[in-house]
């Protein structure tokens, strides 16, 4: 949608325009206004919206758990960091030592699952640097220290909390003697610091493990960081999906035990994460660090209860995802995981007299956690293999717990062959609910508000478990808000939805965008958080059918230059030809000379070698070179491409406007498992068409791309691979109306994701409402972001007193506005 300042007149009567001039002052520049109309039908019955419609998805990514929601201040407290987690790690990562100190892995350990400990001689010290800039403490607050220690003779331990300016609290002493035992002390901070260090000094030979410092004040006293937990609770989530995500179903499916050689790179298995914290397993996190499991299944259930949300755990289905794409063929192991899942339900819901219900009670929660939904698998890219295993899980669960809703999934993307196959399998098997995931550009979200309008009302329900526009600016949040009006309109199909990911420590980021950002002392909600909170705290109980006029969109043909690129591969290109639709040669390059026609806009290393254009840096990603005129349209592109080495294939671009706006055919992407056409808009990518397939190393492929208007046809070695038409408008004006049964309020929710105000005639269809509306508005520049020190996107509340059966309201440019209209 063009953002030029154009005035549209759409469906407004002369009466409506008179109302507009009477109720609101005319804008300073009439050309800065677009005219719309919303018609509400209060007599019609729309979809019921469940209390659990919107929730949150917690995955331990971006240090969301250790160093994040889990309140532990000591990093690597049990000396379990390993190169299995990250190539730079050692058991002493984040620790500094003086004197004689060594990490030990022998039979003298604390227990079989806590395999490494620290041995100190008298006069030696060990100091922990915490997360981010250090250990963060606040003046006057209490902190609980604990350590497990073993000493053959009396070994005094002096514990200090300090920073570069000196002590942060009075030193404490504990004395270790005998076998492994837990020792405790309490600190009260005498001043505030974000750069603290915790030091333990040994007065004699001693073994140490599980060195811990926890703030006394945690969310509801349950060990979670107060500010982060509070921000999540303020969303009023209907559910909490946990623990992932890619870490659920990647790595080995074996246990953390002697039989597996204490395998570190494992899928997330819930029994590893319950019981006394010093007896829990450790694991290599898929996202490149260690996860301690101090935040485990019991804590997830407890947190869900604390925020009033439905717990929704995800268990592995023995098919690895997230680029690993392996199906585990081990029936005994499969049956063990199925039994583990049955035991999980017993742990959550079983009576205290049951084995696992008793373990829950022993941890401090005799009451049931009221588990009703459980998801098997996450983003598997092998739909047939996944579904064969899923059905075995579902059969076992339904046989023993018929009231549990068992959720399946549709793979890692919003479309394509995996998505289509998975959905067909789910429909044929009458699965109750299917989890969809997608991360796309703002344009995709503006184009796909109607995605669920055509879904089968009698088929499986949708759980939108992961979605986000690729960025954290207000532009991204606006596009998500526009999309969410479509989720609510289709609340009879979309039963659950959660933005993802939830948390990101600003110094340990593996993925963007993210909902809530933090460091070791502060947290802040993104622009997306402001939108999610507005929707999640003003849901309503039922949709009130409504309609709105649209925005005209005039699209010209796909136009742009051409490009070549690679992603974690080396590749050679040759015989590039671009020919106009009338046969005119626009570009011909066989690289018999130099590469002067090409502009290098990405990373990597390009050079002409033996009559080919070669990108030779295997580690580089997004190595784009481009040639031609951004005004080119209606042309044929031919290129010969050969993968030379690396983990993926190659990319051929067309319609290249600049470094953030283009199309490319990604052949052999996603670890050489899938080929797809992606569109980049302002740097955010969306998949337009995809198919499973791989690219062979050393083989020359003939690639042809025919661009005609908005229609594109793609041929691989002379055979049509696929085609698409990119002509869907990105509608910037979206709305939905719901009713709150408790208050009787009519809630009119309007998104205006364009650079002009939207003067809108609203017809309430005779609804019995009062004259006042409580207004909440989010408005900011499209590129506005929230930071630790600046909240550019925040709700503004006001009152509008001009409500009538028909009235006009001007929704500001780049805004989300909720009008809560009370009943008469």
PDB file of C-alpha atoms in Angstrom, residues 50 52 91 150 185 235 256 300 345 402 474 567 623:
ATOM      1  CA  UNK A  50     -12.596 -18.195  24.584  1.00  0.00           C
ATOM      2  CA  UNK A  52      -7.772 -18.593  26.596  1.00  0.00           C
ATOM      3  CA  UNK A  91      33.536 -25.594  33.506  1.00  0.00           C
ATOM      4  CA  UNK A 150      32.400 -31.335  51.200  1.00  0.00           C
ATOM      5  CA  UNK A 185      23.783 -17.385  54.463  1.00  0.00           C
ATOM      6  CA  UNK A 235      -0.687  -9.321  29.757  1.00  0.00           C
ATOM      7  CA  UNK A 256      20.917 -38.104  30.757  1.00  0.00           C
ATOM      8  CA  UNK A 300       6.377 -23.665  34.590  1.00  0.00           C
ATOM      9  CA  UNK A 345      -0.258 -35.756  32.918  1.00  0.00           C
ATOM     10  CA  UNK A 402      -9.788 -38.794  27.171  1.00  0.00           C
ATOM     11  CA  UNK A 474       5.975   0.166  15.693  1.00  0.00           C
ATOM     12  CA  UNK A 567      24.027 -18.620   2.262  1.00  0.00           C
ATOM     13  CA  UNK A 623      26.243 -12.345  -0.023  1.00  0.00           C
TER      14      UNK A 623
END
